[in-house]
Structure formats: C-alpha cells, structure tokens
Short mmCIF file of C-alpha atoms (C1' of nucleotides) in Angstrom, two decimals:
data_model
loop_
_atom_site.label_atom_id
_atom_site.label_comp_id
_atom_site.label_asym_id
_atom_site.label_seq_id
_atom_site.Cartn_x
_atom_site.Cartn_y
_atom_site.Cartn_z
CA MET A 1 -35.61 -10.76 4.73
CA SER A 2 -32.69 -13.06 4.19
CA THR A 3 -35.10 -15.80 3.19
CA ALA A 4 -34.81 -16.62 -0.45
CA HIS A 5 -36.69 -14.83 -3.10
CA SER A 6 -35.72 -17.63 -5.41
CA ALA A 7 -33.23 -20.40 -5.75
CA ARG A 8 -31.18 -18.24 -8.02
CA ALA A 9 -31.13 -15.33 -5.62
CA ARG A 10 -30.04 -17.61 -2.81
CA ALA A 11 -27.32 -19.12 -4.95
CA ARG A 12 -26.11 -15.68 -5.85
CA ILE A 13 -25.74 -14.73 -2.21
CA GLU A 14 -23.85 -17.91 -1.46
CA VAL A 15 -21.49 -17.63 -4.40
CA THR A 16 -20.83 -14.01 -3.59
CA ALA A 17 -19.94 -15.00 -0.05
CA ALA A 18 -17.74 -17.84 -1.24
CA ILE A 19 -15.85 -15.47 -3.50
CA LYS A 20 -15.31 -13.03 -0.68
CA ASP A 21 -14.19 -15.79 1.65
CA GLU A 22 -11.66 -17.14 -0.79
CA ALA A 23 -10.51 -13.63 -1.59
CA ARG A 24 -10.06 -12.94 2.09
CA ARG A 25 -8.04 -16.10 2.42
CA GLN A 26 -5.73 -15.04 -0.38
CA LEU A 27 -5.53 -11.53 1.01
CA ALA A 28 -4.47 -12.86 4.39
CA ALA A 29 -1.96 -15.20 2.82
CA GLU A 30 -0.31 -12.97 0.26
CA GLY A 31 -1.53 -9.42 0.55
CA ALA A 32 -3.75 -7.26 -1.58
CA ALA A 33 -1.26 -6.84 -4.40
CA LYS A 34 -1.18 -10.56 -5.07
CA LEU A 35 -4.90 -11.09 -4.82
CA SER A 36 -5.97 -12.17 -8.27
CA LEU A 37 -9.44 -12.78 -9.57
CA ARG A 38 -8.17 -15.66 -11.64
CA ALA A 39 -6.70 -17.41 -8.63
CA VAL A 40 -9.91 -16.94 -6.66
CA ALA A 41 -11.94 -18.34 -9.52
CA ARG A 42 -9.54 -21.24 -9.95
CA GLU A 43 -9.78 -22.14 -6.28
CA LEU A 44 -13.56 -22.06 -6.51
CA GLY A 45 -13.63 -24.22 -9.60
CA MET A 46 -15.02 -21.51 -11.78
CA VAL A 47 -13.66 -19.91 -14.84
CA SER A 48 -12.37 -16.40 -14.29
CA SER A 49 -14.92 -14.68 -16.47
CA ALA A 50 -17.78 -16.09 -14.41
CA LEU A 51 -16.54 -14.14 -11.44
CA TYR A 52 -17.32 -10.88 -13.18
CA ARG A 53 -21.01 -11.71 -12.81
CA TYR A 54 -20.51 -11.03 -9.10
CA PHE A 55 -17.87 -8.33 -8.96
CA PRO A 56 -17.54 -6.08 -11.98
CA SER A 57 -13.85 -5.56 -11.33
CA ARG A 58 -11.02 -6.44 -9.00
CA ASP A 59 -11.45 -3.06 -7.32
CA ASP A 60 -15.05 -3.86 -6.47
CA LEU A 61 -13.98 -7.07 -4.82
CA LEU A 62 -11.36 -5.13 -2.88
CA THR A 63 -13.98 -2.60 -1.84
CA ALA A 64 -16.06 -5.39 -0.35
CA LEU A 65 -13.04 -6.64 1.55
CA ILE A 66 -12.25 -3.12 2.72
CA ILE A 67 -15.69 -2.68 4.21
CA ASP A 68 -15.45 -6.05 5.92
CA ALA A 69 -12.05 -5.13 7.33
CA TYR A 70 -13.32 -1.82 8.71
CA ASP A 71 -16.22 -3.65 10.30
CA SER A 72 -13.90 -6.27 11.70
CA VAL A 73 -11.57 -3.82 13.41
CA GLY A 74 -14.51 -1.69 14.49
CA GLU A 75 -16.13 -4.68 16.10
CA ALA A 76 -12.86 -5.57 17.83
CA ALA A 77 -12.75 -2.07 19.30
CA GLU A 78 -16.37 -2.17 20.39
CA THR A 79 -15.96 -5.57 21.99
CA ALA A 80 -12.90 -4.43 23.88
CA LEU A 81 -14.73 -1.40 25.17
CA GLY A 82 -17.61 -3.56 26.29
CA ALA A 83 -15.26 -5.89 28.11
CA ALA A 84 -13.55 -2.99 29.82
CA GLY A 85 -16.67 -2.51 31.90
CA ASP A 86 -16.49 0.49 34.16
CA ALA A 87 -12.75 0.90 34.31
CA ASP A 88 -11.48 4.46 34.45
CA PRO A 89 -11.41 6.40 31.17
CA VAL A 90 -7.68 6.16 30.61
CA GLU A 91 -7.81 2.42 31.04
CA ARG A 92 -10.80 2.13 28.72
CA TRP A 93 -9.00 4.19 26.09
CA THR A 94 -5.86 2.12 26.46
CA VAL A 95 -7.70 -1.17 26.23
CA VAL A 96 -9.41 -0.10 23.02
CA CYS A 97 -6.10 1.00 21.52
CA GLU A 98 -4.59 -2.33 22.44
CA ALA A 99 -7.50 -4.15 20.87
CA VAL A 100 -6.99 -2.29 17.63
CA ARG A 101 -3.29 -3.09 17.71
CA THR A 102 -3.99 -6.75 18.43
CA TRP A 103 -6.43 -6.91 15.57
CA ALA A 104 -3.86 -5.31 13.27
CA LEU A 105 -1.15 -7.77 14.25
CA ALA A 106 -3.54 -10.64 13.62
CA HIS A 107 -4.74 -9.26 10.28
CA PRO A 108 -1.78 -7.38 8.84
CA HIS A 109 -2.86 -7.46 5.22
CA GLU A 110 -6.37 -6.39 6.04
CA TYR A 111 -4.90 -3.59 8.12
CA ALA A 112 -2.73 -2.58 5.19
CA LEU A 113 -5.76 -2.62 2.96
CA ILE A 114 -7.59 -0.02 5.01
CA TYR A 115 -4.86 2.05 6.65
CA GLY A 116 -1.96 1.55 4.29
CA THR A 117 -1.29 2.92 0.86
CA PRO A 118 -4.54 3.37 -1.01
CA ILE A 119 -4.97 1.27 -4.12
CA PRO A 120 -3.67 3.48 -6.92
CA GLY A 121 -6.40 5.14 -8.88
CA TYR A 122 -8.87 3.80 -6.39
CA VAL A 123 -11.25 6.11 -4.57
CA ALA A 124 -13.13 4.66 -1.63
CA PRO A 125 -16.85 4.88 -2.32
CA GLU A 126 -18.98 6.59 0.30
CA THR A 127 -20.23 3.13 1.23
CA THR A 128 -17.11 2.58 3.28
CA VAL A 129 -17.62 5.61 5.48
CA PRO A 130 -19.89 4.18 8.20
CA ALA A 131 -17.72 1.10 8.64
CA ALA A 132 -14.59 3.22 8.65
CA ALA A 133 -15.96 5.41 11.41
CA ARG A 134 -16.57 2.69 13.97
CA VAL A 135 -13.19 2.78 15.69
CA ALA A 136 -13.28 6.54 15.82
CA LEU A 137 -16.74 6.48 17.32
CA VAL A 138 -15.58 4.16 20.07
CA LEU A 139 -12.77 6.53 20.97
CA ILE A 140 -15.09 9.52 20.89
CA GLY A 141 -17.52 7.65 23.12
CA ILE A 142 -14.88 7.07 25.75
CA VAL A 143 -14.12 10.76 25.91
CA ARG A 144 -17.80 11.58 25.98
CA ASP A 145 -18.42 9.23 28.88
CA ALA A 146 -15.42 10.58 30.75
CA ARG A 147 -16.92 14.01 30.52
CA MET A 148 -19.71 12.81 32.79
CA GLY A 149 -17.09 12.04 35.39
CA PRO A 150 -14.14 14.36 35.98
CA GLY A 151 -13.91 17.18 33.47
CA LEU A 152 -11.55 17.08 30.53
CA ASP A 153 -8.50 19.21 30.84
CA LEU A 154 -6.95 20.47 27.67
CA PRO A 155 -4.53 23.24 26.77
CA PRO A 156 -6.10 26.19 24.95
CA LEU A 157 -6.21 26.15 21.18
CA PRO A 158 -4.21 28.52 19.00
CA ALA A 159 -6.40 31.20 17.48
CA ASP A 160 -6.17 29.80 13.95
CA LEU A 161 -7.75 26.52 15.08
CA GLU A 162 -10.73 27.78 17.01
CA ALA A 163 -13.14 27.96 14.10
CA GLU A 164 -11.95 24.62 12.78
CA ALA A 165 -12.34 23.03 16.19
CA GLU A 166 -15.91 24.25 16.44
CA ARG A 167 -16.67 22.93 12.98
CA MET A 168 -15.17 19.56 13.89
CA ALA A 169 -17.00 19.37 17.18
CA ALA A 170 -20.28 20.20 15.46
CA ASP A 171 -19.62 17.32 13.06
CA PHE A 172 -18.91 14.52 15.44
CA ALA A 173 -18.63 15.68 19.05
CA SER A 174 -21.33 18.28 19.46
CA ASP A 175 -21.69 17.62 23.17
CA LEU A 176 -17.99 18.05 23.91
CA PRO A 177 -15.95 21.23 24.29
CA PRO A 178 -14.60 22.21 20.87
CA ALA A 179 -10.98 21.98 21.96
CA VAL A 180 -11.28 18.24 22.33
CA ALA A 181 -12.13 17.67 18.68
CA PRO A 182 -8.73 18.36 17.12
CA ALA A 183 -7.07 16.52 19.98
CA LEU A 184 -9.21 13.50 19.28
CA VAL A 185 -8.53 13.52 15.58
CA ALA A 186 -4.82 13.86 16.19
CA ALA A 187 -4.80 11.04 18.72
CA TRP A 188 -6.77 8.88 16.31
CA ALA A 189 -4.25 9.43 13.54
CA GLN A 190 -1.32 9.00 15.90
CA LEU A 191 -2.69 5.71 17.17
CA PHE A 192 -2.55 4.35 13.66
CA GLY A 193 0.90 5.81 13.21
CA LEU A 194 2.11 3.71 16.10
CA ILE A 195 0.40 0.59 14.83
CA GLY A 196 1.44 1.11 11.24
CA PHE A 197 5.08 1.63 12.10
CA GLU A 198 5.14 -1.52 14.16
CA LEU A 199 3.32 -3.52 11.51
CA PHE A 200 5.26 -2.24 8.55
CA GLY A 201 8.63 -2.92 10.07
CA GLN A 202 9.80 0.56 11.01
CA PHE A 203 10.30 -0.59 14.60
CA HIS A 204 12.66 -3.33 13.50
CA ARG A 205 15.68 -3.14 15.79
CA VAL A 206 14.20 -0.03 17.40
CA VAL A 207 11.43 -1.26 19.69
CA GLU A 208 11.72 -4.68 21.26
CA GLU A 209 9.22 -4.63 24.14
CA ARG A 210 6.37 -3.73 21.91
CA GLU A 211 3.40 -4.38 24.17
CA ALA A 212 4.83 -2.28 26.97
CA PHE A 213 5.93 0.41 24.56
CA PHE A 214 2.54 0.58 22.91
CA ARG A 215 0.63 0.56 26.14
CA ASN A 216 2.66 3.47 27.41
CA ALA A 217 2.19 5.41 24.19
CA ALA A 218 -1.55 4.73 24.20
CA ARG A 219 -1.84 6.05 27.75
CA HIS A 220 -0.10 9.24 26.68
CA LEU A 221 -2.55 9.55 23.81
CA ALA A 222 -5.35 9.33 26.36
CA HIS A 223 -3.84 12.19 28.30
CA GLY A 224 -3.58 14.11 25.05
CA VAL A 225 -7.34 14.06 24.63
CA GLY A 226 -7.85 15.25 28.19
CA LEU A 227 -8.47 11.96 29.97
CA SER A 228 -6.92 11.49 33.38
CA MET B 1 36.27 8.94 -8.46
CA SER B 2 33.29 9.61 -10.66
CA THR B 3 35.64 10.11 -13.61
CA ALA B 4 35.23 7.39 -16.13
CA HIS B 5 37.12 4.17 -15.97
CA SER B 6 35.94 3.54 -19.48
CA ALA B 7 33.33 4.57 -21.93
CA ARG B 8 31.33 1.52 -21.04
CA ALA B 9 31.45 2.24 -17.31
CA ARG B 10 30.35 5.79 -17.92
CA ALA B 11 27.53 4.65 -20.13
CA ARG B 12 26.42 2.20 -17.50
CA ILE B 13 26.19 4.94 -14.91
CA GLU B 14 24.23 7.14 -17.26
CA VAL B 15 21.81 4.43 -18.34
CA THR B 16 21.27 3.40 -14.74
CA ALA B 17 20.46 6.98 -13.86
CA ALA B 18 18.15 7.33 -16.84
CA ILE B 19 16.26 4.22 -15.80
CA LYS B 20 15.87 5.54 -12.27
CA ASP B 21 14.74 8.92 -13.53
CA GLU B 22 12.12 7.45 -15.81
CA ALA B 23 11.01 5.07 -13.07
CA ARG B 24 10.70 7.98 -10.67
CA ARG B 25 8.60 9.80 -13.23
CA GLN B 26 6.25 6.88 -13.55
CA LEU B 27 6.18 6.41 -9.81
CA ALA B 28 5.20 10.04 -9.29
CA ALA B 29 2.59 9.82 -12.02
CA GLU B 30 0.91 6.53 -11.26
CA GLY B 31 2.22 5.05 -8.03
CA ALA B 32 4.41 2.10 -7.28
CA ALA B 33 1.85 -0.53 -8.18
CA LYS B 34 1.66 0.68 -11.75
CA LEU B 35 5.38 1.11 -12.21
CA SER B 36 6.34 -1.40 -14.87
CA LEU B 37 9.76 -2.31 -16.16
CA ARG B 38 8.36 -2.73 -19.63
CA ALA B 39 6.92 0.78 -19.65
CA VAL B 40 10.20 2.23 -18.41
CA ALA B 41 12.11 0.36 -21.08
CA ARG B 42 9.65 1.43 -23.75
CA GLU B 43 9.97 5.07 -22.78
CA LEU B 44 13.74 4.77 -22.94
CA GLY B 45 13.67 3.10 -26.33
CA MET B 46 15.07 -0.15 -25.03
CA VAL B 47 13.64 -3.58 -25.09
CA SER B 48 12.48 -4.77 -21.68
CA SER B 49 14.99 -7.55 -21.32
CA ALA B 50 17.86 -5.09 -21.68
CA LEU B 51 16.77 -3.40 -18.50
CA TYR B 52 17.61 -6.49 -16.52
CA ARG B 53 21.28 -5.80 -17.19
CA TYR B 54 20.90 -2.87 -14.79
CA PHE B 55 18.32 -4.02 -12.27
CA PRO B 56 17.96 -7.75 -11.73
CA SER B 57 14.30 -7.39 -10.84
CA ARG B 58 11.51 -4.91 -10.40
CA ASP B 59 12.05 -5.05 -6.65
CA ASP B 60 15.65 -3.98 -7.04
CA LEU B 61 14.56 -0.97 -9.02
CA LEU B 62 12.05 -0.17 -6.30
CA THR B 63 14.74 -0.51 -3.67
CA ALA B 64 16.80 2.09 -5.45
CA LEU B 65 13.81 4.41 -5.52
CA ILE B 66 13.14 3.74 -1.86
CA ILE B 67 16.63 4.76 -0.86
CA ASP B 68 16.36 7.91 -2.96
CA ALA B 69 13.03 8.73 -1.34
CA TYR B 70 14.41 8.30 2.17
CA ASP B 71 17.31 10.53 1.25
CA SER B 72 14.99 13.07 -0.27
CA VAL B 73 12.76 13.39 2.77
CA GLY B 74 15.78 13.24 5.06
CA GLU B 75 17.38 16.08 3.20
CA ALA B 76 14.18 18.09 3.39
CA ALA B 77 14.17 17.65 7.15
CA GLU B 78 17.82 18.59 7.47
CA THR B 79 17.41 21.65 5.31
CA ALA B 80 14.43 22.81 7.32
CA LEU B 81 16.37 22.41 10.54
CA GLY B 82 19.24 24.38 9.09
CA ALA B 83 16.90 27.16 8.04
CA ALA B 84 15.30 27.26 11.49
CA GLY B 85 18.49 28.77 12.79
CA ASP B 86 18.46 29.29 16.51
CA ALA B 87 14.72 29.27 17.07
CA ASP B 88 13.54 27.68 20.28
CA PRO B 89 13.38 23.88 20.39
CA VAL B 90 9.63 23.57 20.02
CA GLU B 91 9.71 25.78 16.98
CA ARG B 92 12.62 23.86 15.49
CA TRP B 93 10.77 20.59 16.05
CA THR B 94 7.59 21.96 14.51
CA VAL B 95 9.38 23.34 11.49
CA VAL B 96 11.00 19.99 10.80
CA CYS B 97 7.66 18.21 11.12
CA GLU B 98 6.11 20.67 8.72
CA ALA B 99 8.93 20.14 6.27
CA VAL B 100 8.35 16.39 6.33
CA ARG B 101 4.65 16.93 5.78
CA THR B 102 5.30 19.35 2.93
CA TRP B 103 7.63 16.87 1.31
CA ALA B 104 5.03 14.15 1.67
CA LEU B 105 2.30 16.24 0.09
CA ALA B 106 4.61 17.05 -2.79
CA HIS B 107 5.72 13.44 -3.27
CA PRO B 108 2.76 11.31 -2.24
CA HIS B 109 3.73 8.19 -4.11
CA GLU B 110 7.28 8.31 -2.89
CA TYR B 111 5.95 8.78 0.62
CA ALA B 112 3.70 5.78 0.15
CA LEU B 113 6.66 3.80 -1.08
CA ILE B 114 8.61 4.28 2.13
CA TYR B 115 5.96 4.77 4.81
CA GLY B 116 2.98 3.00 3.31
CA THR B 117 2.21 -0.65 2.87
CA PRO B 118 5.40 -2.55 2.24
CA ILE B 119 5.70 -4.25 -1.11
CA PRO B 120 4.37 -7.76 -0.50
CA GLY B 121 7.08 -10.32 -0.09
CA TYR B 122 9.59 -7.54 -0.15
CA VAL B 123 12.06 -7.11 2.68
CA ALA B 124 14.01 -3.89 2.77
CA PRO B 125 17.71 -4.66 2.53
CA GLU B 126 19.96 -3.24 5.22
CA THR B 127 21.17 -0.77 2.61
CA THR B 128 18.12 1.34 3.22
CA VAL B 129 18.74 1.78 6.94
CA PRO B 130 21.08 4.80 6.93
CA ALA B 131 18.86 6.72 4.54
CA ALA B 132 15.76 5.76 6.49
CA ALA B 133 17.27 7.07 9.71
CA ARG B 134 17.91 10.61 8.56
CA VAL B 135 14.59 12.13 9.58
CA ALA B 136 14.75 10.39 12.93
CA LEU B 137 18.26 11.66 13.49
CA VAL B 138 17.15 15.22 12.85
CA LEU B 139 14.41 14.89 15.45
CA ILE B 140 16.79 13.32 17.95
CA GLY B 141 19.26 16.12 17.32
CA ILE B 142 16.70 18.75 18.19
CA VAL B 143 16.02 17.11 21.53
CA ARG B 144 19.72 16.68 22.14
CA ASP B 145 20.38 20.36 21.50
CA ALA B 146 17.47 21.37 23.70
CA ARG B 147 19.02 19.44 26.53
CA MET B 148 21.83 21.98 26.49
CA GLY B 149 19.28 24.68 27.18
CA PRO B 150 16.39 24.11 29.58
CA GLY B 151 16.14 20.55 30.83
CA LEU B 152 13.69 18.07 29.39
CA ASP B 153 10.71 17.38 31.48
CA LEU B 154 9.07 14.02 31.09
CA PRO B 155 6.70 11.92 33.12
CA PRO B 156 8.24 8.86 34.76
CA LEU B 157 8.25 5.59 32.87
CA PRO B 158 6.23 2.58 33.93
CA ALA B 159 8.40 -0.11 35.46
CA ASP B 160 8.03 -2.48 32.52
CA LEU B 161 9.57 0.06 30.16
CA GLU B 162 12.65 1.07 32.11
CA ALA B 163 14.96 -1.59 30.76
CA GLU B 164 13.66 -1.10 27.24
CA ALA B 165 14.15 2.65 27.52
CA GLU B 166 17.75 2.19 28.58
CA ARG B 167 18.38 -0.17 25.71
CA MET B 168 16.82 2.30 23.28
CA ALA B 169 18.77 5.21 24.66
CA ALA B 170 22.00 3.25 24.42
CA ASP B 171 21.21 2.59 20.77
CA PHE B 172 20.51 6.06 19.50
CA ALA B 173 20.38 8.62 22.30
CA SER B 174 23.13 7.65 24.67
CA ASP B 175 23.60 11.21 25.91
CA LEU B 176 19.95 11.71 26.77
CA PRO B 177 17.99 10.53 29.78
CA PRO B 178 16.53 7.08 29.03
CA ALA B 179 12.94 8.22 29.47
CA VAL B 180 13.21 10.37 26.38
CA ALA B 181 13.92 7.45 24.08
CA PRO B 182 10.49 5.83 24.02
CA ALA B 183 8.87 9.25 23.88
CA LEU B 184 10.94 10.09 20.83
CA VAL B 185 10.14 6.87 19.05
CA ALA B 186 6.46 7.29 19.77
CA ALA B 187 6.46 10.88 18.55
CA TRP B 188 8.32 9.79 15.42
CA ALA B 189 5.71 7.15 14.64
CA GLN B 190 2.85 9.49 15.51
CA LEU B 191 4.20 12.18 13.22
CA PHE B 192 3.92 9.79 10.32
CA GLY B 193 0.48 8.76 11.49
CA LEU B 194 -0.67 12.34 11.12
CA ILE B 195 0.94 12.71 7.73
CA GLY B 196 -0.21 9.34 6.45
CA PHE B 197 -3.81 9.91 7.46
CA GLU B 198 -3.87 13.26 5.71
CA LEU B 199 -2.17 11.89 2.62
CA PHE B 200 -4.18 8.72 2.35
CA GLY B 201 -7.51 10.43 2.61
CA GLN B 202 -8.58 9.58 6.15
CA PHE B 203 -8.98 13.27 6.91
CA HIS B 204 -11.44 13.69 4.07
CA ARG B 205 -14.38 15.65 5.46
CA VAL B 206 -12.78 15.52 8.89
CA VAL B 207 -9.96 18.05 8.85
CA GLU B 208 -10.27 21.12 6.66
CA GLU B 209 -7.68 23.55 8.01
CA ARG B 210 -4.88 21.11 7.61
CA GLU B 211 -1.85 23.34 8.05
CA ALA B 212 -3.15 24.78 11.29
CA PHE B 213 -4.27 21.39 12.50
CA PHE B 214 -0.93 19.80 11.73
CA ARG B 215 1.09 22.59 13.23
CA ASN B 216 -0.84 22.32 16.46
CA ALA B 217 -0.44 18.55 16.55
CA ALA B 218 3.28 18.82 15.83
CA ARG B 219 3.71 21.25 18.71
CA HIS B 220 2.00 18.81 21.02
CA LEU B 221 4.36 16.09 19.82
CA ALA B 222 7.23 18.38 20.77
CA HIS B 223 5.85 18.70 24.27
CA GLY B 224 5.51 14.92 24.35
CA VAL B 225 9.26 14.51 24.00
CA GLY B 226 9.90 17.01 26.73
CA LEU B 227 10.52 20.17 24.73
CA SER B 228 9.10 23.42 26.02
"C1'" DT C 1 -48.88 -22.72 -19.05
"C1'" DC C 2 -45.76 -20.95 -22.18
"C1'" DC C 3 -42.18 -17.89 -23.67
"C1'" DA C 4 -39.31 -13.88 -23.93
"C1'" DA C 5 -36.04 -11.97 -20.97
"C1'" DA C 6 -32.67 -12.14 -17.73
"C1'" DG C 7 -29.02 -14.63 -15.22
"C1'" DC C 8 -25.21 -17.42 -15.43
"C1'" DG C 9 -21.06 -20.35 -16.66
"C1'" DA C 10 -17.64 -21.63 -20.18
"C1'" DG C 11 -14.35 -20.64 -23.56
"C1'" DA C 12 -11.51 -17.97 -26.47
"C1'" DG C 13 -9.00 -14.06 -26.86
"C1'" DC C 14 -6.68 -9.17 -26.21
"C1'" DG C 15 -3.01 -6.61 -24.44
"C1'" DG C 16 -0.01 -6.13 -20.62
"C1'" DC C 17 3.06 -7.79 -17.04
"C1'" DG C 18 7.78 -9.90 -14.85
"C1'" DC C 19 11.19 -12.63 -16.10
"C1'" DT C 20 14.33 -16.06 -18.79
"C1'" DC C 21 17.03 -17.68 -22.51
"C1'" DT C 22 19.51 -17.42 -26.63
"C1'" DC C 23 21.93 -15.05 -30.13
"C1'" DT C 24 24.64 -11.25 -32.00
"C1'" DT C 25 27.31 -7.12 -31.62
"C1'" DT C 26 30.28 -4.11 -29.14
"C1'" DT C 27 33.81 -3.06 -25.97
"C1'" DC C 28 37.58 -3.97 -22.83
"C1'" DG C 29 41.88 -5.52 -20.79
"C1'" DG C 30 45.93 -8.36 -20.87
"C1'" DC D 1 45.25 -8.61 -31.22
"C1'" DC D 2 42.25 -11.75 -29.29
"C1'" DG D 3 39.50 -14.10 -25.83
"C1'" DA D 4 36.32 -12.67 -22.39
"C1'" DA D 5 32.94 -9.89 -20.61
"C1'" DA D 6 29.17 -6.71 -21.21
"C1'" DA D 7 25.23 -5.16 -23.53
"C1'" DG D 8 21.13 -5.13 -26.50
"C1'" DA D 9 17.52 -7.58 -29.29
"C1'" DG D 10 14.08 -10.91 -29.84
"C1'" DA D 11 11.23 -14.73 -28.84
"C1'" DG D 12 8.79 -16.96 -25.52
"C1'" DC D 13 6.62 -18.67 -20.83
"C1'" DG D 14 3.08 -18.25 -17.60
"C1'" DC D 15 0.70 -15.04 -15.26
"C1'" DC D 16 -2.78 -11.06 -14.94
"C1'" DG D 17 -7.50 -8.02 -15.63
"C1'" DC D 18 -10.97 -7.76 -18.55
"C1'" DT D 19 -14.25 -8.45 -22.75
"C1'" DC D 20 -17.19 -10.85 -25.81
"C1'" DT D 21 -19.79 -14.41 -27.55
"C1'" DC D 22 -22.34 -18.53 -27.11
"C1'" DG D 23 -25.27 -21.75 -25.17
"C1'" DC D 24 -28.01 -23.42 -21.01
"C1'" DT D 25 -31.13 -22.51 -17.05
"C1'" DT D 26 -34.16 -20.01 -14.27
"C1'" DT D 27 -37.68 -16.69 -13.80
"C1'" DG D 28 -41.76 -13.99 -13.82
"C1'" DG D 29 -45.49 -11.97 -16.44
"C1'" DA D 30 -49.07 -12.59 -20.23
#
DNA sequence: TCCAAAGCGAGAGCGGCGCTCTCTTTTCGG
DNA sequence: CCGAAAAGAGAGCGCCGCTCTCGCTTTGGA
C-alpha cells in the first residue's frame, strides 16, 4: 500500500517526511517555541509558502511531531518491557519507568512538547490519543500480568471514589479490581512529575544522584499500585 | 522605605507595577507564549521602546512574573496550612496539597509559567530560588511538626541512596531522619505531576471526579513521607 | 490522446513580534 | 542654575505566521 499511486503522490510523501525530519531537528536543537516554518523551509531550499501545501499551519506540523513523540516514548517503554523478560513485577515496572526517564533525558524538547505546557490555544486532536496511551498501556499491562502471580494488595478506597474507580476500571482495566485504577492513574501522573521536575530543572541543587533517586521513587510507585 | 525619594522614583515604581499588572493580565488571558511587550505597551498607552526602560527584555519581564507566581502559590500553601490549625499531619498535608491544586486551577497560565516547560534558552536566575522554595518549605514543615508527635515510619533506603539522603537532609531537613529527605522530594515532584496532568489535559476522559481523586492521591503522598 | 482540473512552487506582501538607535523633553542633584 | 541622567517617541532591522496570486507540471477522465 505504500507503493506509489503516482510520482506526485510519492513525492508528496517524501517531502512531507523531509519537512517533519527537519522540523524534528530544529525542535531537538532549540525547542518548540523556536521552531519556525520559515526556517524549516529555508533549510529545505523551499520558499516558506510552499510548506503550507503540506501543513496548513504551524500547529498542524507540531501535531505531527507530537504524535511521533508519543509513539517514540511509547515504543521505548514497550521495548524496555520486552527486554525485562520475566523479571518480577516490581522490577518490570521500574525498568519501564527508567526507560521513559531515559527517553525524556535524551529527547527533552520532545518530552516538553507532549508532557509540558500545552501550546496556547492548541487543543490536541483525537488523533493523538492512541499514541498518547501507549506508555500507560504498558504500565497497566505490568499490573495485569502481576495479577496472574501474587495478588495485588491495595488499601481500601474512600467511599467517594468507589464509583469513580469502577468507571475507570471499566474504561481501561476491566479485568482488574477497581481499586487499582485510581492508583494506576495516580502513579502514571506521578511518574511524569518526577521526570518533569528533573528535566525542567526543579531538582537543580536538590537531587544529585538522580538515577538512584529515580529508581527508588519508581519502586515506591510500583508498591503504590499494589505490586510487590 | 517605600516613601518617595523623588517624583521620578515614585513614578518609576508605579509604571513598573502597571507594566507587571498588564503583563499578568495578558498572561492570564492568553498564556506566556502570547505575552508581547508591544501589546502591553499599547494597552498602557506607551510606545514599545519605552517599556525597555523598565524591563531590558521580554525574559526579564517574565522573570518578574515568575517570581510573583512562586510567591502567590507559596502564599496559598502557607495560608492553607495556617487555616488547617492543629489538624492531624495527614490532614494538614492534604489540605496544603489541595490548596496548591486549587491555586493552579485558578491560575493555569501562571502555573505553566513556573512548573511547565521552561522558556527556551531561559535560565531562571538565582533570584527565583527563595520564592520557588516556599511550597516545599511548607511541606517540609508539616513533616517536621509531625515528628514531634508520632514518629515517622519509612521503609529503609537502598544502599546507593544513603549518602545522597544524608546530603539532602543536611541541606533542607537537618532535624529529620535522612530517609525522609528523598521521600519528601519525590512526593513534592509527584504532587506537581498530579496537578500538571490534570491542568494540562492528560486526565481528559480519564479522571472525572477530580477532587476526590486528588484528595485520595494526596493522602497517599502523605503516607509516602511517613505521615500517619 | 487531449484538456480541464488539481497540485505545486515562487514571489510579494500584510501585520505582528523583539529589540536597537537616535533624538527630544523632563527631571534631578550638586 | 546647569550639566547629567532618566524617560518617552519614533523610525527601523530582521524575524515570524500566514495569504494570495501567478505560472508551471502532473494527472486522470472523456
């Protein structure tokens, strides 16, 4: 299906990819705020208006980069899980967390693009949802697999969360006890709190041994979702 | 000391404040990325170049807003702690977390300014440090006070974190057991992970009962630092 | 096979941005 | 009172996102 329908169609695919590649380069070098369509076009030897044949606006180009970034970090998580083999659940969880952190440190501007301040006035189209979910699905999978082994052990939920927990579980963890759903979501958000603080400089002069610190925190997150 | 040295000095203070106020208005309305010196000047009836007499660059204006934002959220946390009176430590911790969240929901763009993606190429001057520390100091204080009551109970640290924990504790929690320091830092980062995810839309279609969800997560964070 | 339609690149241009420089007016302190 | 410092105005530089028009090329159906 990727075979050409026509020379023009093939060219379009290639130019689109070239634009994204150059945009990704500039994103990595300078950050999303300094990514400019004109600079991308210049680097590609086109005139800036020609670029609008491929992306109707700067935001659309960013959206493409956002999806790629979600897929990139999702793939990093999935690969790490695969490489973890049959280690115990806590170790699998920790390894995946570390993979996400490593990816973030290697791609700080792409991380910022997806987990940092949203582009003002920009609303992520639904297209991004499947890519965005990949990391979360990996984490959920670890808990799911662990359930086959030793049971999960979680504190009871407050009454005002029971209905919500059941709704959540029905959405994305229907084969797990409801109490695990809010714990998972919280751990998921907290994981990115740890990574974001490190990446965005809040740990400056606060945390020095960052690998050890993170690993320890990630293990505690695992316990928080009932792994042991 | 705020009494005028001269009419000019007084005017300078007033104009500086007016610029910050208008900038804050635009920040709240449109976000940091759309905050423009020219628009601020226009709204104030000045020409844009005149504004450079007060702030040498857009980044300097942003720095001023950043410090104000840190102070604002810090004050919110301190006020909440004051109002919590002599509630038990977990409740005090939770109330402070909720106050930070409430502030963030009320001031999303200011939150993004301080806890979101850093301005590209921008390095926060040391000036911001004391203001930035206020929330953290409130949280540390709660744990410190709790230590006077029932003891903290924390799992042992892995060997590769012991030295780091002692260094951390010496820095900002010298009267607490070293093991609490990394737990506190992690909880601090995780708190802002929860808030950031809610604020930046990651909880869209995931968490519905957000107050209850957050309160529960905040209580678990409290347990994570040894409160009970 | 031909031809209208669609795709595409180039160029000029609009309004906005941060920032600089120069010039004039106002104010201040010795 | 007067020289210096501060402040505002205005023009201008090089960016930016985005639009529009104009030709050239490719394409697919009659």
